[in-house]
């Protein structure tokens, strides 16, 4: 995208000031008590399903976040054992970005400047600690790969809003304000098949799909 196109996209998706000048939650503000009640009413089986990738010191395209792991007896408490883990949190494993992760011309979410909130000791605002109470809302899975009749999307595939809406129809669900959206591209199946494609190249959302998320107020 050209610089002016990117600026227009940022402006169209911006939530700056929407929840006040001091807000650090962003679209998680869309998860209201009513949203949580709606999500809780959907529970039938009570199963816990993890969306996390496994961690391994054997780095792969989906598990390259674990630098080291050491287990030891706890010197402070002889009856216990302990361990220490070192992570690179921006590998390909599952994680959530803080609102203070990305900046445009030095300006991040809600107009906060990187130079004012970021130091070697961390973020003074827009940090991941804003999510300390957790995230509880309805999760919606749109399987774009399955809807397209393929086990996985090609690395250069750009997902459109039309594809998201077709996956909605196939799932019999409508993405609503406050939802957490999961878009399935078949990445794990692609890796399992041992394709020779560059693992760093992956299918993803196109510009009109991003605008669709904004229009639907996805949390």
PDB file of C-alpha atoms in Angstrom:
ATOM      1  CA  UNK A   1       0.000   0.000   0.000  1.00  0.00           C
ATOM      2  CA  UNK A   2       1.119   3.540  -0.643  1.00  0.00           C
ATOM      3  CA  UNK A   3       1.627   5.832   2.329  1.00  0.00           C
ATOM      4  CA  UNK A   4      -1.506   7.861   1.657  1.00  0.00           C
ATOM      5  CA  UNK A   5      -3.599   4.679   1.275  1.00  0.00           C
ATOM      6  CA  UNK A   6      -2.278   3.348   4.568  1.00  0.00           C
ATOM      7  CA  UNK A   7      -3.030   6.649   6.290  1.00  0.00           C
ATOM      8  CA  UNK A   8      -6.591   6.550   4.975  1.00  0.00           C
ATOM      9  CA  UNK A   9      -7.012   2.983   6.253  1.00  0.00           C
ATOM     10  CA  UNK A  10      -5.726   3.934   9.708  1.00  0.00           C
ATOM     11  CA  UNK A  11      -8.131   6.863   9.804  1.00  0.00           C
ATOM     12  CA  UNK A  12     -11.063   4.673   8.772  1.00  0.00           C
ATOM     13  CA  UNK A  13     -10.296   2.103  11.474  1.00  0.00           C
ATOM     14  CA  UNK A  14      -9.211   4.457  14.247  1.00  0.00           C
ATOM     15  CA  UNK A  15     -10.945   4.320  17.620  1.00  0.00           C
ATOM     16  CA  UNK A  16      -8.946   7.202  19.092  1.00  0.00           C
ATOM     17  CA  UNK A  17     -11.067   9.063  21.628  1.00  0.00           C
ATOM     18  CA  UNK A  18     -14.021   6.682  21.252  1.00  0.00           C
ATOM     19  CA  UNK A  19     -13.771   5.586  24.904  1.00  0.00           C
ATOM     20  CA  UNK A  20     -12.107   8.683  26.304  1.00  0.00           C
ATOM     21  CA  UNK A  21      -8.549  10.086  26.313  1.00  0.00           C
ATOM     22  CA  UNK A  22      -7.255   7.729  29.019  1.00  0.00           C
ATOM     23  CA  UNK A  23      -8.536   4.458  27.554  1.00  0.00           C
ATOM     24  CA  UNK A  24      -6.102   1.536  27.192  1.00  0.00           C
ATOM     25  CA  UNK A  25      -8.498  -1.284  26.243  1.00  0.00           C
ATOM     26  CA  UNK A  26      -9.421  -0.278  22.712  1.00  0.00           C
ATOM     27  CA  UNK A  27     -11.995  -2.559  21.092  1.00  0.00           C
ATOM     28  CA  UNK A  28     -12.131  -4.747  24.209  1.00  0.00           C
ATOM     29  CA  UNK A  29     -14.486  -2.024  25.454  1.00  0.00           C
ATOM     30  CA  UNK A  30     -16.967  -3.609  23.039  1.00  0.00           C
ATOM     31  CA  UNK A  31     -17.146  -6.610  25.379  1.00  0.00           C
ATOM     32  CA  UNK A  32     -19.880  -5.417  27.722  1.00  0.00           C
ATOM     33  CA  UNK A  33     -21.690  -7.219  30.571  1.00  0.00           C
ATOM     34  CA  UNK A  34     -24.470  -7.977  28.090  1.00  0.00           C
ATOM     35  CA  UNK A  35     -21.913  -9.427  25.653  1.00  0.00           C
ATOM     36  CA  UNK A  36     -20.537 -11.705  28.375  1.00  0.00           C
ATOM     37  CA  UNK A  37     -24.003 -12.877  29.385  1.00  0.00           C
ATOM     38  CA  UNK A  38     -24.769 -13.715  25.767  1.00  0.00           C
ATOM     39  CA  UNK A  39     -21.548 -15.711  25.537  1.00  0.00           C
ATOM     40  CA  UNK A  40     -22.190 -17.563  28.811  1.00  0.00           C
ATOM     41  CA  UNK A  41     -25.631 -18.639  27.621  1.00  0.00           C
ATOM     42  CA  UNK A  42     -24.045 -20.499  24.713  1.00  0.00           C
ATOM     43  CA  UNK A  43     -22.145 -22.934  26.942  1.00  0.00           C
ATOM     44  CA  UNK A  44     -23.467 -26.491  26.539  1.00  0.00           C
ATOM     45  CA  UNK A  45     -20.642 -28.970  27.128  1.00  0.00           C
ATOM     46  CA  UNK A  46     -18.299 -26.883  29.271  1.00  0.00           C
ATOM     47  CA  UNK A  47     -15.168 -28.058  27.435  1.00  0.00           C
ATOM     48  CA  UNK A  48     -11.976 -25.988  27.492  1.00  0.00           C
ATOM     49  CA  UNK A  49     -10.423 -25.558  24.031  1.00  0.00           C
ATOM     50  CA  UNK A  50      -6.994 -23.945  23.872  1.00  0.00           C
ATOM     51  CA  UNK A  51      -6.136 -21.661  20.959  1.00  0.00           C
ATOM     52  CA  UNK A  52      -2.439 -21.669  21.900  1.00  0.00           C
ATOM     53  CA  UNK A  53       0.405 -23.165  19.902  1.00  0.00           C
ATOM     54  CA  UNK A  54       2.717 -25.611  21.657  1.00  0.00           C
ATOM     55  CA  UNK A  55       6.043 -24.308  22.915  1.00  0.00           C
ATOM     56  CA  UNK A  56       9.238 -26.134  21.989  1.00  0.00           C
ATOM     57  CA  UNK A  57      12.951 -25.386  22.061  1.00  0.00           C
ATOM     58  CA  UNK A  58      13.036 -27.073  18.641  1.00  0.00           C
ATOM     59  CA  UNK A  59      12.104 -24.017  16.611  1.00  0.00           C
ATOM     60  CA  UNK A  60       9.512 -24.468  13.881  1.00  0.00           C
ATOM     61  CA  UNK A  61       7.354 -21.938  12.011  1.00  0.00           C
ATOM     62  CA  UNK A  62       4.649 -22.282  14.660  1.00  0.00           C
ATOM     63  CA  UNK A  63       6.670 -22.931  17.831  1.00  0.00           C
ATOM     64  CA  UNK A  64       9.645 -20.580  17.694  1.00  0.00           C
ATOM     65  CA  UNK A  65       8.927 -18.523  20.804  1.00  0.00           C
ATOM     66  CA  UNK A  66      10.698 -20.621  23.445  1.00  0.00           C
ATOM     67  CA  UNK A  67      14.371 -19.744  23.854  1.00  0.00           C
ATOM     68  CA  UNK A  68      15.173 -21.881  26.868  1.00  0.00           C
ATOM     69  CA  UNK A  69      13.601 -23.957  29.618  1.00  0.00           C
ATOM     70  CA  UNK A  70      15.301 -25.196  32.795  1.00  0.00           C
ATOM     71  CA  UNK A  71      13.753 -27.176  35.647  1.00  0.00           C
ATOM     72  CA  UNK A  72      15.296 -27.315  39.112  1.00  0.00           C
ATOM     73  CA  UNK A  73      14.545 -27.945  42.758  1.00  0.00           C
ATOM     74  CA  UNK A  74      13.445 -24.761  44.449  1.00  0.00           C
ATOM     75  CA  UNK A  75      16.273 -23.607  46.739  1.00  0.00           C
ATOM     76  CA  UNK A  76      13.838 -21.495  48.749  1.00  0.00           C
ATOM     77  CA  UNK A  77      11.526 -24.439  49.399  1.00  0.00           C
ATOM     78  CA  UNK A  78      13.034 -27.961  49.447  1.00  0.00           C
ATOM     79  CA  UNK A  79       9.614 -29.600  49.092  1.00  0.00           C
ATOM     80  CA  UNK A  80       8.938 -27.926  45.733  1.00  0.00           C
ATOM     81  CA  UNK A  81      10.335 -27.922  42.234  1.00  0.00           C
ATOM     82  CA  UNK A  82      10.474 -24.914  39.926  1.00  0.00           C
ATOM     83  CA  UNK A  83      11.439 -23.925  36.421  1.00  0.00           C
ATOM     84  CA  UNK A  84      12.510 -20.912  34.390  1.00  0.00           C
ATOM     85  CA  UNK A  85      11.393 -20.101  30.856  1.00  0.00           C
ATOM     86  CA  UNK A  86      12.778 -17.514  28.442  1.00  0.00           C
ATOM     87  CA  UNK A  87      10.407 -16.484  25.648  1.00  0.00           C
ATOM     88  CA  UNK A  88      10.691 -14.500  22.444  1.00  0.00           C
ATOM     89  CA  UNK A  89       7.118 -13.298  22.489  1.00  0.00           C
ATOM     90  CA  UNK A  90       7.040 -12.187  18.861  1.00  0.00           C
ATOM     91  CA  UNK A  91       7.726 -15.495  17.248  1.00  0.00           C
ATOM     92  CA  UNK A  92       4.964 -17.353  15.426  1.00  0.00           C
ATOM     93  CA  UNK A  93       3.365 -18.850  18.515  1.00  0.00           C
ATOM     94  CA  UNK A  94      -0.023 -17.634  19.732  1.00  0.00           C
ATOM     95  CA  UNK A  95      -0.035 -14.347  21.610  1.00  0.00           C
ATOM     96  CA  UNK A  96      -1.945 -11.085  21.941  1.00  0.00           C
ATOM     97  CA  UNK A  97      -0.316  -7.795  21.016  1.00  0.00           C
ATOM     98  CA  UNK A  98      -0.612  -4.914  23.444  1.00  0.00           C
ATOM     99  CA  UNK A  99      -2.067  -1.696  22.053  1.00  0.00           C
ATOM    100  CA  UNK A 100       1.390  -0.202  22.608  1.00  0.00           C
ATOM    101  CA  UNK A 101       2.980  -2.567  20.060  1.00  0.00           C
ATOM    102  CA  UNK A 102       2.506  -0.605  16.817  1.00  0.00           C
ATOM    103  CA  UNK A 103       2.934   3.073  15.934  1.00  0.00           C
ATOM    104  CA  UNK A 104       2.401   5.207  12.860  1.00  0.00           C
ATOM    105  CA  UNK A 105       4.800   8.136  12.593  1.00  0.00           C
ATOM    106  CA  UNK A 106       5.559   7.584  16.271  1.00  0.00           C
ATOM    107  CA  UNK A 107       1.902   7.766  17.343  1.00  0.00           C
ATOM    108  CA  UNK A 108       0.037   4.769  18.786  1.00  0.00           C
ATOM    109  CA  UNK A 109      -3.459   4.027  20.066  1.00  0.00           C
ATOM    110  CA  UNK A 110      -5.434   6.993  21.406  1.00  0.00           C
ATOM    111  CA  UNK A 111      -2.799   9.481  20.265  1.00  0.00           C
ATOM    112  CA  UNK A 112      -0.102   8.310  22.659  1.00  0.00           C
ATOM    113  CA  UNK A 113       3.397   8.911  21.352  1.00  0.00           C
ATOM    114  CA  UNK A 114       5.938   6.106  21.518  1.00  0.00           C
ATOM    115  CA  UNK A 115       8.646   8.449  22.782  1.00  0.00           C
ATOM    116  CA  UNK A 116       6.456   9.320  25.777  1.00  0.00           C
ATOM    117  CA  UNK A 117       5.286   5.856  26.848  1.00  0.00           C
ATOM    118  CA  UNK A 118       7.971   3.374  25.771  1.00  0.00           C
ATOM    119  CA  UNK A 119      11.289   2.824  27.557  1.00  0.00           C
ATOM    120  CA  UNK A 120      13.713  -0.041  28.049  1.00  0.00           C
ATOM    121  CA  UNK A 121      11.711  -0.980  31.136  1.00  0.00           C
ATOM    122  CA  UNK A 122       8.484  -1.379  29.176  1.00  0.00           C
ATOM    123  CA  UNK A 123       5.320   0.581  28.418  1.00  0.00           C
ATOM    124  CA  UNK A 124       3.943   3.264  30.710  1.00  0.00           C
ATOM    125  CA  UNK A 125       0.562   3.030  28.912  1.00  0.00           C
ATOM    126  CA  UNK A 126      -1.188   0.775  26.380  1.00  0.00           C
ATOM    127  CA  UNK A 127       0.553  -2.238  27.940  1.00  0.00           C
ATOM    128  CA  UNK A 128      -0.761  -5.817  27.952  1.00  0.00           C
ATOM    129  CA  UNK A 129      -1.483  -5.406  31.674  1.00  0.00           C
ATOM    130  CA  UNK A 130      -4.651  -3.569  30.625  1.00  0.00           C
ATOM    131  CA  UNK A 131      -5.993  -7.092  29.963  1.00  0.00           C
ATOM    132  CA  UNK A 132      -5.273  -8.248  33.529  1.00  0.00           C
ATOM    133  CA  UNK A 133      -8.933  -9.159  34.088  1.00  0.00           C
ATOM    134  CA  UNK A 134      -8.908 -11.490  31.098  1.00  0.00           C
ATOM    135  CA  UNK A 135     -11.114 -11.622  28.014  1.00  0.00           C
ATOM    136  CA  UNK A 136     -14.494 -13.382  28.136  1.00  0.00           C
ATOM    137  CA  UNK A 137     -16.736 -13.088  25.120  1.00  0.00           C
ATOM    138  CA  UNK A 138     -18.251 -15.127  22.301  1.00  0.00           C
ATOM    139  CA  UNK A 139     -15.695 -16.605  19.930  1.00  0.00           C
ATOM    140  CA  UNK A 140     -16.703 -17.036  16.291  1.00  0.00           C
ATOM    141  CA  UNK A 141     -14.753 -19.325  13.954  1.00  0.00           C
ATOM    142  CA  UNK A 142     -14.936 -18.570  10.238  1.00  0.00           C
ATOM    143  CA  UNK A 143     -13.322 -21.401   8.273  1.00  0.00           C
ATOM    144  CA  UNK A 144     -12.385 -19.627   5.054  1.00  0.00           C
ATOM    145  CA  UNK A 145     -10.286 -22.550   3.833  1.00  0.00           C
ATOM    146  CA  UNK A 146     -13.084 -25.111   4.226  1.00  0.00           C
ATOM    147  CA  UNK A 147     -15.632 -22.767   2.650  1.00  0.00           C
ATOM    148  CA  UNK A 148     -13.314 -22.478  -0.328  1.00  0.00           C
ATOM    149  CA  UNK A 149     -13.106 -26.267  -0.596  1.00  0.00           C
ATOM    150  CA  UNK A 150      -9.367 -26.467   0.129  1.00  0.00           C
ATOM    151  CA  UNK A 151      -7.370 -27.837   3.091  1.00  0.00           C
ATOM    152  CA  UNK A 152      -5.367 -24.620   3.298  1.00  0.00           C
ATOM    153  CA  UNK A 153      -5.089 -21.224   1.645  1.00  0.00           C
ATOM    154  CA  UNK A 154      -2.042 -20.487  -0.478  1.00  0.00           C
ATOM    155  CA  UNK A 155       0.664 -18.260   1.061  1.00  0.00           C
ATOM    156  CA  UNK A 156      -0.228 -15.314  -1.191  1.00  0.00           C
ATOM    157  CA  UNK A 157      -3.996 -15.586  -0.623  1.00  0.00           C
ATOM    158  CA  UNK A 158      -5.639 -12.309   0.413  1.00  0.00           C
ATOM    159  CA  UNK A 159      -8.898 -12.889   2.300  1.00  0.00           C
ATOM    160  CA  UNK A 160     -11.766 -10.598   1.281  1.00  0.00           C
ATOM    161  CA  UNK A 161     -14.897  -9.490   3.098  1.00  0.00           C
ATOM    162  CA  UNK A 162     -16.900 -11.568   0.636  1.00  0.00           C
ATOM    163  CA  UNK A 163     -15.043 -14.689   1.759  1.00  0.00           C
ATOM    164  CA  UNK A 164     -15.691 -13.859   5.412  1.00  0.00           C
ATOM    165  CA  UNK A 165     -19.384 -13.414   4.687  1.00  0.00           C
ATOM    166  CA  UNK A 166     -19.557 -16.706   2.772  1.00  0.00           C
ATOM    167  CA  UNK A 167     -17.888 -18.440   5.720  1.00  0.00           C
ATOM    168  CA  UNK A 168     -20.476 -16.774   7.972  1.00  0.00           C
ATOM    169  CA  UNK A 169     -23.276 -18.234   5.870  1.00  0.00           C
ATOM    170  CA  UNK A 170     -21.661 -21.670   5.930  1.00  0.00           C
ATOM    171  CA  UNK A 171     -21.365 -21.543   9.732  1.00  0.00           C
ATOM    172  CA  UNK A 172     -24.903 -20.214  10.168  1.00  0.00           C
ATOM    173  CA  UNK A 173     -23.666 -17.369  12.355  1.00  0.00           C
ATOM    174  CA  UNK A 174     -23.308 -13.604  12.101  1.00  0.00           C
ATOM    175  CA  UNK A 175     -20.292 -11.799  13.533  1.00  0.00           C
ATOM    176  CA  UNK A 176     -21.537  -9.131  15.944  1.00  0.00           C
ATOM    177  CA  UNK A 177     -20.126  -6.302  18.051  1.00  0.00           C
ATOM    178  CA  UNK A 178     -17.928  -7.550  20.863  1.00  0.00           C
ATOM    179  CA  UNK A 179     -17.178 -10.937  19.301  1.00  0.00           C
ATOM    180  CA  UNK A 180     -13.700 -12.455  19.175  1.00  0.00           C
ATOM    181  CA  UNK A 181     -13.096 -13.576  15.599  1.00  0.00           C
ATOM    182  CA  UNK A 182     -10.942 -16.532  14.562  1.00  0.00           C
ATOM    183  CA  UNK A 183     -10.243 -16.897  10.838  1.00  0.00           C
ATOM    184  CA  UNK A 184      -9.094 -20.386   9.858  1.00  0.00           C
ATOM    185  CA  UNK A 185      -6.704 -20.514   6.904  1.00  0.00           C
ATOM    186  CA  UNK A 186      -5.498 -24.121   7.257  1.00  0.00           C
ATOM    187  CA  UNK A 187      -1.972 -23.102   8.230  1.00  0.00           C
ATOM    188  CA  UNK A 188      -1.361 -26.165  10.429  1.00  0.00           C
ATOM    189  CA  UNK A 189      -2.499 -28.461   7.628  1.00  0.00           C
ATOM    190  CA  UNK A 190      -0.177 -26.674   5.218  1.00  0.00           C
ATOM    191  CA  UNK A 191       2.793 -27.165   7.527  1.00  0.00           C
ATOM    192  CA  UNK A 192       1.864 -30.799   8.201  1.00  0.00           C
ATOM    193  CA  UNK A 193       1.828 -31.470   4.456  1.00  0.00           C
ATOM    194  CA  UNK A 194       5.489 -30.460   4.289  1.00  0.00           C
ATOM    195  CA  UNK A 195       5.067 -27.969   1.468  1.00  0.00           C
ATOM    196  CA  UNK A 196       8.173 -26.222   0.194  1.00  0.00           C
ATOM    197  CA  UNK A 197       6.572 -22.764   0.449  1.00  0.00           C
ATOM    198  CA  UNK A 198       8.279 -20.092   2.525  1.00  0.00           C
ATOM    199  CA  UNK A 199       6.798 -20.600   6.008  1.00  0.00           C
ATOM    200  CA  UNK A 200       7.020 -16.866   6.706  1.00  0.00           C
ATOM    201  CA  UNK A 201       4.541 -16.170   3.899  1.00  0.00           C
ATOM    202  CA  UNK A 202       0.969 -16.749   5.051  1.00  0.00           C
ATOM    203  CA  UNK A 203      -2.563 -16.039   3.895  1.00  0.00           C
ATOM    204  CA  UNK A 204      -4.146 -13.093   5.678  1.00  0.00           C
ATOM    205  CA  UNK A 205      -6.857 -10.465   5.719  1.00  0.00           C
ATOM    206  CA  UNK A 206      -7.035  -7.938   2.913  1.00  0.00           C
ATOM    207  CA  UNK A 207      -7.838  -4.264   3.355  1.00  0.00           C
ATOM    208  CA  UNK A 208     -11.562  -4.622   2.711  1.00  0.00           C
ATOM    209  CA  UNK A 209     -11.679  -7.479   5.244  1.00  0.00           C
ATOM    210  CA  UNK A 210     -10.004  -5.256   7.841  1.00  0.00           C
ATOM    211  CA  UNK A 211     -12.584  -2.546   7.182  1.00  0.00           C
ATOM    212  CA  UNK A 212     -15.302  -5.198   7.551  1.00  0.00           C
ATOM    213  CA  UNK A 213     -13.963  -6.029  11.043  1.00  0.00           C
ATOM    214  CA  UNK A 214     -14.202  -2.329  11.910  1.00  0.00           C
ATOM    215  CA  UNK A 215     -17.738  -2.083  10.558  1.00  0.00           C
ATOM    216  CA  UNK A 216     -18.820  -5.142  12.547  1.00  0.00           C
ATOM    217  CA  UNK A 217     -17.061  -3.828  15.710  1.00  0.00           C
ATOM    218  CA  UNK A 218     -15.137  -7.047  16.302  1.00  0.00           C
ATOM    219  CA  UNK A 219     -13.483  -6.916  19.718  1.00  0.00           C
TER     220      UNK A 219
END
